[in-house]
Amino acid sequence: MEIVGAFVAEVTQCMSIFLFRKISTLVSLHGNRKSLQSEIQKLISRKNELEEDIRLAITEGKNPTSQALNWIKRVEEIEHDVQLMMEDAGNSSVCGSNLDCCMHSGLRLRKTAKKKCGEVKQLLIDSCTLHIMVLDRKPPIKPVENMTAPSLAGQKAAEEMLEELLRCLNDGAIKRIAVWGMGGIGKTTLVKNFNNLLESPPLMQSFDVVIWVTVSKDLDLRRVQSRIAERLNLEFDVGESTEGRAIKLHETLMKTRFLLILDDVWEKLDLDIVGIPQDDEHAECKILLTTRNLDVCRGMMTTVNIKMDVLNEAAAWNLFAESAGDVVELEVINPLARAIARRCCGLPLAIKTMGSSMRSKNMVELWENVLCQLQHSTLHVRSVMEEVYLPLNLSYISLPSKIHRWCFLYCSLYPENFSIEANEVIQCWIADGLIDDHQTLEQSFNYGISLIENLKDSCMLEQGEGVGTVRMHGLARDMAIWTSIETGFFCQAGTSVSVIPQKLQKSLTRISFMNCNITRIPSQLFRCSRMTVLLLQGNPLEKIPDNLFREVRALRVLNLSGTLIKSLPSTLLHLVQLRAFLVRDCCYLEKLPLFGDLCELQMLDLSGTRLRELPWKRGMLGNLRYLNLSHTLYLENIETGTLRGLSSLEALDMSSSAYKWDAMGNVGEPRAAFDELLSLQKLSVLHLRLDSANCLTLESDWLKRLRKFNIRISPRSCHSNYPPTQHDEKRVILRGVDLMTGGLEGLFCNASALDLVNCGGMDNLSEVVVRHNLHGLSGLKSLTISSCDWITSLINGETILRSMLPNLEHLKLRRLKNLSAILEGIVPKRGCLGMLKTLEVVDCGRLEKQLISFSFLRQLKNLEEIKVGECRRIKRLIAGSASNSELPKLKIIEMWDMVNLKGVCTRTVHLPVLERIGVSNCSLLVKLPITAYNAAAIKEIRGALEWWNNITWQDYEIKSLVQRRFQACAVSTSLGKEERAEEPETPERSW
């Protein structure tokens, strides 16, 4: 029993120890579980705090760090593990049927709980180092970043441009806007001020963000992308491709209302590659760019292009005075300061640069010195003006080719602010070899025009004062002179200086002493043996030394136009490389040496000289392509065969020449006849005056070979007006001609422009068309009829059987004292005047009631302009009808001296796109064709203030809407005066 008792005691003791250990395990598990629950609650609370901080950071435009995000992710993983462990522990506590299994599971769970508890504690410790949750705390996205820029207050032109930009901003149809102009003109300053305007609350609501990107000349797409991403608080991965960046930008911008400002764009920027949504896929975006080149605007497909011009004199002076300070108000300095300001030519950069350099300098000698240097374009001011020249020079070196740059420098050979005739300078470019001459003259000329237009689009040239002229901005010319010395150009044009520095004499190739008021050739020219271009026009030169042409035998272009020379030395024949010889308007020049040896000559201008015969013989000048003999009022003899030998001639101008043409030459007759012109197979441009139409019957098809012509038939003196001919225009001018005579059919059928002055033989033009079988004059685009007293109507429906003037675009009727109607009778509904764009009727006193009858109105669906004056019987311009009628394209109406005019049209005639109305001396006109339907389209109304105040309105709101479009002008101002003036006496100088 003792043994059994001892065994039982032993077993009982072992069981007690076993149970104690198991119970201890369960107790320990419970403690670890409780401790883990406590710690995990702390961790979850800490995680919630961090998540709240991150949410706040995001609302402020900040980004959470990857460290913080990883910590939260790890907490969420442990939270999930602990949850599963607690579920296992709960299951273990109810598995009493298998104590051993339960104890084994509890031991495992105790170890796991202890481990997880350690991890939880470590995460809590780690969270203490996460007090800086964002490594890169970016500021919140500001809708607009303020840009530092000079104020534009008081600069009226700039303020108007800001208003224009704001209008474009508010116009939903305008998606892309460009501000363009020459370097230094203030484009960036303007747009910076515009950017700052957008900070105002009403405008700020238009966009979520305004993004400013400076693109610059060296385009870097990745830098552009980075700048846009910076404004959007968007991060790119290291090494991310341009395509990947574009995808991210596109996704973000598609969710954003934005205005993208691209400053200083030099070339087309592909928005797709950058990642910018296009207009058609994102309605709430706009793009504004600044550039120096209009071609960039075209490439970027901008909707509105706003060109910045230089400041006017008043604005320029205000800016200069602001930059220079109060010193400019000193009595002795003020006139000098104003002169210096004018020399800056309205360019803001130059004005501010020069003004700042003279700020507070009160010594008059300093001001006099600077003005002197500027007037003579000396390089001593380089340190001051370099800031101005360098941006302009950057535009120069960025021109598309070397040819563009040389053609630009060529224009610097002309005087300051000089309007350069485009045709003349192109001829010189061709002769000088800058334009390839292995093509037709037309092709070379077209290429020259494209060069000029490109230079204008790049703001390197400007439009001149006259049609077909260009000029250089003063500072662009100074920069060109500053640059061109190194390339062999030398210019003293327009100055009183005529000295060539000795060190330059052997290197110069193109020299200009144009308009220098010199009476003798500068001696330094004799040492410029490499010279290829010499411009001496506009000087009172009376004589050219015999030895000059011996020393400059490389000359290709020689211009002596407008000088006082009476003759030239025979040494002219030493210029065997001469290709352009211009002596236009040398009004004393009576004789020239024979041109026999000038076999390279291509351009010859003898217009306005006293030559009595041509200075070459038969068979000479086989390479001559352009010959100008206009205004040769003394030209009596052209030796037979002289013109026939000009086998390369492409352009001949003999307008207002005294030479009398015979139809055909007789055997042995010494004078050239008209049939010599017919033999010139390359002739494509012809300007000519004839006494009669007899010469035109020689060959019926010769006019078809001409690309452009201006032929005048007038039995009067050769002193007659020649209106300028447009490119590719075929103009016929008949003065004092009986239109029913024969020989005119070829002219009528080939003409695109027809002028009839004081002609007779007809009551209406349709009679002429039927009599000569002219097929309705279908090729005619412009028609002017003046002082033809016999005409009573333009088209008589009883006379014509088919459509007439179907392609006519411009119609002018002047001083037709018996004209009673433009269209008379029933005319074909389609085809008559259906393409008419402009209608001008002046001093036609018998026109009554209305200018445009109902039958005429039906034809005018393409009419854009109406100008009518001095038709004193007309009471209404446009007749009404029972049903609604419309002139869908009419934009301009001008009326003057219409004493009985009471209205423009009835309510039944709609003018939906009417933009401009001009009225002068029409006192009875008190109603305008402005309704709620078209008021928004009106851009300008001109007239006397008294007249405007007497206008009656159906709706006061309409008056309020158009009131700001009204511009008061003097009662005596006769609208259309320029348009009604006689054509200029000066003929077109071009081929």
mmCIF file of C-alpha atoms in Angstrom, residues 690-926:
data_model
loop_
_atom_site.group_PDB
_atom_site.id
_atom_site.type_symbol
_atom_site.label_atom_id
_atom_site.label_comp_id
_atom_site.label_asym_id
_atom_site.label_seq_id
_atom_site.Cartn_x
_atom_site.Cartn_y
_atom_site.Cartn_z
ATOM 1 C CA LEU A 690 -1.112 103.156 -127.197
ATOM 2 C CA ASP A 691 -2.743 105.893 -129.244
ATOM 3 C CA SER A 692 -5.273 103.485 -130.738
ATOM 4 C CA ALA A 693 -6.296 99.830 -130.790
ATOM 5 C CA ASN A 694 -4.814 99.234 -134.260
ATOM 6 C CA CYS A 695 -1.727 97.458 -132.907
ATOM 7 C CA LEU A 696 -3.834 94.967 -130.976
ATOM 8 C CA THR A 697 -5.285 93.321 -134.055
ATOM 9 C CA LEU A 698 -1.944 91.834 -135.179
ATOM 10 C CA GLU A 699 -2.240 88.605 -133.267
ATOM 11 C CA SER A 700 -5.249 87.453 -131.315
ATOM 12 C CA ASP A 701 -3.479 85.221 -128.792
ATOM 13 C CA TRP A 702 -0.426 87.255 -127.791
ATOM 14 C CA LEU A 703 -2.170 88.746 -124.726
ATOM 15 C CA LYS A 704 -2.793 85.249 -123.362
ATOM 16 C CA ARG A 705 0.957 84.747 -122.970
ATOM 17 C CA LEU A 706 1.196 87.666 -120.574
ATOM 18 C CA ARG A 707 0.860 86.961 -116.867
ATOM 19 C CA LYS A 708 0.315 90.610 -116.038
ATOM 20 C CA PHE A 709 -0.299 93.699 -118.114
ATOM 21 C CA ASN A 710 -1.412 97.305 -117.868
ATOM 22 C CA ILE A 711 -2.409 98.581 -121.297
ATOM 23 C CA ARG A 712 -3.782 102.063 -121.740
ATOM 24 C CA ILE A 713 -5.385 103.303 -124.932
ATOM 25 C CA SER A 714 -5.724 107.048 -125.018
ATOM 26 C CA PRO A 715 -5.466 109.457 -127.945
ATOM 27 C CA ARG A 716 -4.196 112.113 -125.587
ATOM 28 C CA SER A 717 -0.772 113.026 -124.293
ATOM 29 C CA CYS A 718 1.516 110.439 -122.751
ATOM 30 C CA HIS A 719 1.132 112.371 -119.470
ATOM 31 C CA SER A 720 -1.578 110.168 -118.002
ATOM 32 C CA ASN A 721 -2.437 108.407 -114.791
ATOM 33 C CA TYR A 722 -1.502 104.784 -114.280
ATOM 34 C CA PRO A 723 -3.267 103.163 -111.335
ATOM 35 C CA PRO A 724 -1.100 100.589 -109.574
ATOM 36 C CA THR A 725 -1.509 97.090 -110.901
ATOM 37 C CA GLN A 726 -2.016 94.251 -108.463
ATOM 38 C CA HIS A 727 0.006 91.036 -108.657
ATOM 39 C CA ASP A 728 -1.154 88.901 -111.588
ATOM 40 C CA GLU A 729 -3.641 91.593 -112.635
ATOM 41 C CA LYS A 730 -4.420 92.257 -116.272
ATOM 42 C CA ARG A 731 -5.643 95.849 -116.405
ATOM 43 C CA VAL A 732 -7.008 97.710 -119.410
ATOM 44 C CA ILE A 733 -7.584 101.472 -119.280
ATOM 45 C CA LEU A 734 -9.585 103.056 -122.062
ATOM 46 C CA ARG A 735 -9.839 106.843 -122.055
ATOM 47 C CA GLY A 736 -11.868 108.720 -124.679
ATOM 48 C CA VAL A 737 -12.424 105.582 -126.761
ATOM 49 C CA ASP A 738 -15.546 104.660 -128.732
ATOM 50 C CA LEU A 739 -16.338 101.257 -127.279
ATOM 51 C CA MET A 740 -18.153 100.108 -130.370
ATOM 52 C CA THR A 741 -15.056 100.271 -132.578
ATOM 53 C CA GLY A 742 -13.292 97.060 -133.519
ATOM 54 C CA GLY A 743 -9.994 95.730 -132.208
ATOM 55 C CA LEU A 744 -10.920 95.782 -128.526
ATOM 56 C CA GLU A 745 -12.210 92.219 -128.266
ATOM 57 C CA GLY A 746 -8.869 90.724 -127.248
ATOM 58 C CA LEU A 747 -8.390 93.292 -124.492
ATOM 59 C CA PHE A 748 -11.881 92.821 -123.089
ATOM 60 C CA CYS A 749 -11.664 89.025 -123.072
ATOM 61 C CA ASN A 750 -8.243 88.885 -121.404
ATOM 62 C CA ALA A 751 -8.635 91.701 -118.881
ATOM 63 C CA SER A 752 -9.209 91.067 -115.193
ATOM 64 C CA ALA A 753 -9.519 94.818 -114.456
ATOM 65 C CA LEU A 754 -11.185 97.331 -116.759
ATOM 66 C CA ASP A 755 -11.236 101.120 -116.413
ATOM 67 C CA LEU A 756 -13.475 103.117 -118.748
ATOM 68 C CA VAL A 757 -12.934 106.878 -118.604
ATOM 69 C CA ASN A 758 -14.883 109.321 -120.764
ATOM 70 C CA CYS A 759 -15.737 106.591 -123.232
ATOM 71 C CA GLY A 760 -18.721 106.690 -125.575
ATOM 72 C CA GLY A 761 -20.713 104.587 -127.980
ATOM 73 C CA MET A 762 -22.965 102.868 -125.442
ATOM 74 C CA ASP A 763 -25.987 103.343 -123.209
ATOM 75 C CA ASN A 764 -25.019 100.377 -121.050
ATOM 76 C CA LEU A 765 -22.194 97.894 -120.775
ATOM 77 C CA SER A 766 -24.372 94.997 -121.883
ATOM 78 C CA GLU A 767 -24.537 96.569 -125.358
ATOM 79 C CA VAL A 768 -20.764 96.316 -125.651
ATOM 80 C CA VAL A 769 -20.802 92.714 -124.433
ATOM 81 C CA VAL A 770 -23.383 91.695 -127.028
ATOM 82 C CA ARG A 771 -21.842 93.694 -129.896
ATOM 83 C CA HIS A 772 -18.354 92.238 -129.392
ATOM 84 C CA ASN A 773 -19.554 88.781 -128.324
ATOM 85 C CA LEU A 774 -17.605 88.990 -125.054
ATOM 86 C CA HIS A 775 -19.272 86.020 -123.279
ATOM 87 C CA GLY A 776 -20.472 88.120 -120.363
ATOM 88 C CA LEU A 777 -16.954 89.340 -119.484
ATOM 89 C CA SER A 778 -16.555 86.284 -117.267
ATOM 90 C CA GLY A 779 -12.864 86.963 -116.563
ATOM 91 C CA LEU A 780 -13.400 90.479 -115.226
ATOM 92 C CA LYS A 781 -12.878 90.977 -111.473
ATOM 93 C CA SER A 782 -12.645 94.779 -111.225
ATOM 94 C CA LEU A 783 -14.625 97.386 -113.177
ATOM 95 C CA THR A 784 -14.407 101.172 -112.903
ATOM 96 C CA ILE A 785 -16.538 103.464 -115.072
ATOM 97 C CA SER A 786 -15.921 107.213 -114.809
ATOM 98 C CA SER A 787 -17.278 110.256 -116.663
ATOM 99 C CA CYS A 788 -19.050 108.239 -119.351
ATOM 100 C CA ASP A 789 -21.959 110.578 -119.949
ATOM 101 C CA TRP A 790 -23.847 108.290 -122.332
ATOM 102 C CA ILE A 791 -24.357 105.465 -119.905
ATOM 103 C CA THR A 792 -27.813 105.151 -118.339
ATOM 104 C CA SER A 793 -27.464 101.710 -116.738
ATOM 105 C CA LEU A 794 -24.788 99.128 -116.215
ATOM 106 C CA ILE A 795 -26.759 96.045 -117.255
ATOM 107 C CA ASN A 796 -29.970 96.070 -119.251
ATOM 108 C CA GLY A 797 -31.912 92.832 -118.973
ATOM 109 C CA GLU A 798 -33.535 93.353 -122.375
ATOM 110 C CA THR A 799 -30.131 93.330 -124.059
ATOM 111 C CA ILE A 800 -28.410 90.273 -122.560
ATOM 112 C CA LEU A 801 -29.358 86.665 -123.140
ATOM 113 C CA ARG A 802 -27.042 85.106 -120.543
ATOM 114 C CA SER A 803 -25.383 85.964 -117.247
ATOM 115 C CA MET A 804 -23.061 88.959 -117.235
ATOM 116 C CA LEU A 805 -20.088 89.865 -115.006
ATOM 117 C CA PRO A 806 -20.449 86.604 -113.042
ATOM 118 C CA ASN A 807 -17.018 86.910 -111.394
ATOM 119 C CA LEU A 808 -16.843 90.659 -110.855
ATOM 120 C CA GLU A 809 -15.688 91.468 -107.298
ATOM 121 C CA HIS A 810 -15.179 95.253 -107.325
ATOM 122 C CA LEU A 811 -17.434 97.810 -109.034
ATOM 123 C CA LYS A 812 -16.861 101.600 -109.046
ATOM 124 C CA LEU A 813 -19.214 104.025 -110.777
ATOM 125 C CA ARG A 814 -18.067 107.661 -110.727
ATOM 126 C CA ARG A 815 -19.419 110.877 -112.180
ATOM 127 C CA LEU A 816 -22.018 109.216 -114.441
ATOM 128 C CA LYS A 817 -24.464 112.083 -114.794
ATOM 129 C CA ASN A 818 -27.088 110.084 -116.721
ATOM 130 C CA LEU A 819 -26.959 106.826 -114.759
ATOM 131 C CA SER A 820 -30.492 106.113 -113.523
ATOM 132 C CA ALA A 821 -30.104 102.458 -112.473
ATOM 133 C CA ILE A 822 -27.366 99.892 -112.051
ATOM 134 C CA LEU A 823 -29.585 97.016 -113.154
ATOM 135 C CA GLU A 824 -32.463 97.771 -115.504
ATOM 136 C CA GLY A 825 -35.196 95.357 -116.504
ATOM 137 C CA ILE A 826 -35.277 91.654 -115.724
ATOM 138 C CA VAL A 827 -31.852 90.037 -115.454
ATOM 139 C CA PRO A 828 -30.975 86.377 -114.869
ATOM 140 C CA LYS A 829 -31.497 85.515 -111.216
ATOM 141 C CA ARG A 830 -28.172 83.740 -111.058
ATOM 142 C CA GLY A 831 -24.808 84.752 -112.478
ATOM 143 C CA CYS A 832 -25.083 88.532 -112.763
ATOM 144 C CA LEU A 833 -22.771 90.218 -110.231
ATOM 145 C CA GLY A 834 -23.129 87.229 -107.943
ATOM 146 C CA MET A 835 -19.512 87.474 -106.707
ATOM 147 C CA LEU A 836 -19.531 91.247 -106.103
ATOM 148 C CA LYS A 837 -17.701 92.198 -102.880
ATOM 149 C CA THR A 838 -17.365 95.987 -103.027
ATOM 150 C CA LEU A 839 -19.685 98.568 -104.546
ATOM 151 C CA GLU A 840 -18.721 102.257 -104.776
ATOM 152 C CA VAL A 841 -21.004 104.852 -106.376
ATOM 153 C CA VAL A 842 -19.974 108.524 -106.403
ATOM 154 C CA ASP A 843 -21.557 111.619 -107.957
ATOM 155 C CA CYS A 844 -24.266 109.901 -109.955
ATOM 156 C CA GLY A 845 -26.938 112.562 -109.684
ATOM 157 C CA ARG A 846 -29.800 110.833 -111.550
ATOM 158 C CA LEU A 847 -29.967 107.770 -109.301
ATOM 159 C CA GLU A 848 -33.287 108.097 -107.493
ATOM 160 C CA LYS A 849 -35.098 106.462 -104.583
ATOM 161 C CA GLN A 850 -32.640 103.638 -103.884
ATOM 162 C CA LEU A 851 -29.146 102.573 -104.816
ATOM 163 C CA ILE A 852 -29.837 98.845 -104.720
ATOM 164 C CA SER A 853 -33.159 97.782 -106.176
ATOM 165 C CA PHE A 854 -34.890 94.586 -105.118
ATOM 166 C CA SER A 855 -33.813 92.788 -108.297
ATOM 167 C CA PHE A 856 -30.233 93.933 -107.664
ATOM 168 C CA LEU A 857 -30.443 92.888 -104.019
ATOM 169 C CA ARG A 858 -31.111 89.288 -104.999
ATOM 170 C CA GLN A 859 -27.696 89.107 -106.686
ATOM 171 C CA LEU A 860 -25.584 90.453 -103.819
ATOM 172 C CA LYS A 861 -25.111 87.528 -101.457
ATOM 173 C CA ASN A 862 -21.321 88.119 -101.369
ATOM 174 C CA LEU A 863 -21.347 91.914 -100.992
ATOM 175 C CA GLU A 864 -19.015 93.095 -98.189
ATOM 176 C CA GLU A 865 -18.713 96.897 -98.653
ATOM 177 C CA ILE A 866 -20.951 99.719 -99.853
ATOM 178 C CA LYS A 867 -19.517 103.216 -100.362
ATOM 179 C CA VAL A 868 -21.794 105.876 -101.771
ATOM 180 C CA GLY A 869 -21.490 109.639 -101.904
ATOM 181 C CA GLU A 870 -22.781 112.779 -103.624
ATOM 182 C CA CYS A 871 -25.817 110.978 -105.028
ATOM 183 C CA ARG A 872 -28.233 113.668 -103.953
ATOM 184 C CA ARG A 873 -31.521 112.103 -105.073
ATOM 185 C CA ILE A 874 -31.156 108.760 -103.312
ATOM 186 C CA LYS A 875 -33.517 108.395 -100.357
ATOM 187 C CA ARG A 876 -32.666 104.821 -99.328
ATOM 188 C CA LEU A 877 -29.646 102.660 -100.099
ATOM 189 C CA ILE A 878 -31.279 99.256 -100.146
ATOM 190 C CA ALA A 879 -34.810 98.512 -101.276
ATOM 191 C CA GLY A 880 -37.026 96.380 -99.069
ATOM 192 C CA SER A 881 -39.373 93.531 -99.969
ATOM 193 C CA ALA A 882 -42.464 91.857 -98.648
ATOM 194 C CA SER A 883 -40.452 88.864 -97.506
ATOM 195 C CA ASN A 884 -37.263 88.954 -95.512
ATOM 196 C CA SER A 885 -34.061 89.646 -97.463
ATOM 197 C CA GLU A 886 -30.493 89.445 -96.260
ATOM 198 C CA LEU A 887 -27.017 90.660 -97.160
ATOM 199 C CA PRO A 888 -25.207 87.948 -95.221
ATOM 200 C CA LYS A 889 -21.650 89.254 -95.726
ATOM 201 C CA LEU A 890 -22.069 93.035 -95.690
ATOM 202 C CA LYS A 891 -19.596 94.498 -93.166
ATOM 203 C CA ILE A 892 -19.019 98.139 -94.153
ATOM 204 C CA ILE A 893 -21.328 100.973 -95.180
ATOM 205 C CA GLU A 894 -19.987 104.489 -95.848
ATOM 206 C CA MET A 895 -22.209 107.402 -96.900
ATOM 207 C CA TRP A 896 -21.327 111.046 -97.502
ATOM 208 C CA ASP A 897 -22.969 114.133 -98.944
ATOM 209 C CA MET A 898 -26.358 112.438 -99.370
ATOM 210 C CA VAL A 899 -28.728 115.303 -98.618
ATOM 211 C CA ASN A 900 -31.971 113.339 -99.202
ATOM 212 C CA LEU A 901 -30.918 110.039 -97.670
ATOM 213 C CA LYS A 902 -33.441 109.045 -94.997
ATOM 214 C CA GLY A 903 -32.628 105.398 -94.406
ATOM 215 C CA VAL A 904 -30.255 102.588 -95.216
ATOM 216 C CA CYS A 905 -32.802 99.810 -95.569
ATOM 217 C CA THR A 906 -36.165 98.625 -94.311
ATOM 218 C CA ARG A 907 -36.697 96.238 -91.438
ATOM 219 C CA THR A 908 -37.176 93.403 -93.884
ATOM 220 C CA VAL A 909 -33.499 93.569 -94.959
ATOM 221 C CA HIS A 910 -31.182 91.933 -92.426
ATOM 222 C CA LEU A 911 -27.478 92.772 -92.111
ATOM 223 C CA PRO A 912 -26.233 90.139 -89.641
ATOM 224 C CA VAL A 913 -22.465 90.837 -89.771
ATOM 225 C CA LEU A 914 -22.454 94.626 -90.212
ATOM 226 C CA GLU A 915 -19.320 95.964 -88.473
ATOM 227 C CA ARG A 916 -18.650 99.558 -89.562
ATOM 228 C CA ILE A 917 -20.850 102.515 -90.476
ATOM 229 C CA GLY A 918 -19.511 105.886 -91.634
ATOM 230 C CA VAL A 919 -21.728 108.917 -92.171
ATOM 231 C CA SER A 920 -20.850 112.476 -93.227
ATOM 232 C CA ASN A 921 -23.213 115.280 -94.268
ATOM 233 C CA CYS A 922 -26.338 113.121 -94.315
ATOM 234 C CA SER A 923 -28.563 115.254 -92.098
ATOM 235 C CA LEU A 924 -31.857 113.442 -92.803
ATOM 236 C CA LEU A 925 -30.473 110.034 -91.892
ATOM 237 C CA VAL A 926 -31.833 109.459 -88.373
#
